[in-house]
Amino acid sequence: MGLLKNSLLLQGQLRHATAAAAGVGRRGVATSTEEYMRRNYANNVSEYNTVIGSLVQQRRPYLLRDAYDDMILDGVQPVRDTFHNLIVGTMKGSRMQDAFYFRDQMREMGLQPDVNLYNFLISTCGKCQNSDAAILLLEEMKAHGVKLKGETYICLLNALAATGRTDQVYAIVRDMTAAGLGLNKFCYAGLITAFKNKTPTSEDTTAKILEFVQQSKGWQYVERVANDSAENIMMNVSEEELYNLPTAEYAHRRGFIFKQLTIYHVAVHACADLRSKETLEALLDMLTKDGFTNDAFIVMHAVRCYLRCGDIDSAVKMFEEFSSSKPTPAELYVKLAEGAMIGYTPRGMQLAQETLEKMTKRNLFLNPKMGTDLLLAASGEKTGGYTTANYIWDLLQARKIIPALPAVEAYHKGLKEREIPSDDPRLLNVAHTLDNLQLRFGPRRNTHSQP
């Protein structure tokens, strides 16, 4: 428990940072046993695995290289589980360069990546929208005699879909068919994503989305042995995250998504990205005819679609129908408020603030990510009293939440563009916060892998 507590208190600084502050340099410099113990947070491979696992759980992938370097400098030999943890962490953080570095380190130590590790690497390529690297990994698997599983094909399909490579996506589908594998809902999700991302967008794009939704109703379960997903469960990787679905961050949220609606989730999300209100309404009609009701994710992105199409009335109606009958998560309020600010119209800005006030009255609060997104959006308002941006800032201050640097920079810039005295308390507070953030996020070791 002490070790886990130490790892949770790292706060973005591992042993090298403490050493630098003490003026003792890197570990190659002789130090006293007492100072070594003070700076040491792990002593063997089991303890290092615990620290790495904690960093992965906390979503701090930018510290994994530092932890690994300390491990090597300690003379602790990584094992296969160590590399699995490291590569899963880089996948979750979309850090492809670090992922390939750990793969190379693994090989240097005589450990050959297995099929599950390749799945994580391919998924990382998809998250980073680098389909060429995913293809190279496929060739590498074949060269080393690593047998592909059903999951591998789907990882490849979705990695290629991320860059709109429809021709190569269809090639993967043909390979799956030749291998005796049927298409499941994640394959159809990949096909929808591929056409959404294909450029230039054509009239055929939205027709294909509706076609794949219809075809998916007869999907066949991809054959696989029982332990195919055991590695993913053990590493706390959901199928939605492995295949880079837009529902990945909500997969573990009870009641937020109905997993039987995966195809509709991806399709509605695509409609919002494509600003296609007509396709959205056709999908909602299909969903109703299939006997399903909207979940929070579908409503959230239907609202986003309407707002991106400039239809505030339909967005508000969709939101109110859902919120009047079901528990409404904070994310849905945030999506309505954020979308309402598009174009910074007086009505939209008023709706955004009223929505956030309703959310607060229901004892729902912003987290750092939601607060950052909203403040960044509100700070773009060039005219008006800046009341929405100020309200969002005050909400975050009340919860002692510091937004990310880009949002604070944008908010500070917006304040300075207005006729505000230089000694105004709000302006001074924001300027002080901005200075602290700029100092805090200075260069670290392994700066090439910073977020």
mmCIF file of N, CA and C in Angstrom, residues 51 184 188 278 340 406 425 430:
data_model
loop_
_atom_site.group_PDB
_atom_site.id
_atom_site.type_symbol
_atom_site.label_atom_id
_atom_site.label_comp_id
_atom_site.label_asym_id
_atom_site.label_seq_id
_atom_site.Cartn_x
_atom_site.Cartn_y
_atom_site.Cartn_z
ATOM 1 N N VAL A 51 3.978 0.452 -9.879
ATOM 2 C CA VAL A 51 4.059 1.885 -10.190
ATOM 3 C C VAL A 51 3.590 2.151 -11.617
ATOM 4 N N ASN A 184 -18.621 -8.682 -37.291
ATOM 5 C CA ASN A 184 -19.440 -8.351 -36.127
ATOM 6 C C ASN A 184 -19.705 -6.856 -36.084
ATOM 7 N N TYR A 188 -18.602 -3.451 -38.658
ATOM 8 C CA TYR A 188 -19.490 -2.483 -39.302
ATOM 9 C C TYR A 188 -19.230 -1.066 -38.774
ATOM 10 N N GLU A 278 -30.256 15.252 -41.843
ATOM 11 C CA GLU A 278 -31.188 14.328 -42.501
ATOM 12 C C GLU A 278 -30.822 12.868 -42.187
ATOM 13 N N ALA A 340 -24.166 25.189 -28.150
ATOM 14 C CA ALA A 340 -24.955 26.419 -28.245
ATOM 15 C C ALA A 340 -24.071 27.633 -28.498
ATOM 16 N N PRO A 406 -4.114 25.844 -22.425
ATOM 17 C CA PRO A 406 -4.697 26.541 -23.582
ATOM 18 C C PRO A 406 -5.976 27.307 -23.247
ATOM 19 N N PRO A 425 -9.434 42.394 -9.962
ATOM 20 C CA PRO A 425 -9.136 41.140 -9.240
ATOM 21 C C PRO A 425 -9.240 39.900 -10.125
ATOM 22 N N VAL A 430 -6.495 35.476 -12.948
ATOM 23 C CA VAL A 430 -6.275 34.678 -14.156
ATOM 24 C C VAL A 430 -4.810 34.779 -14.599
#
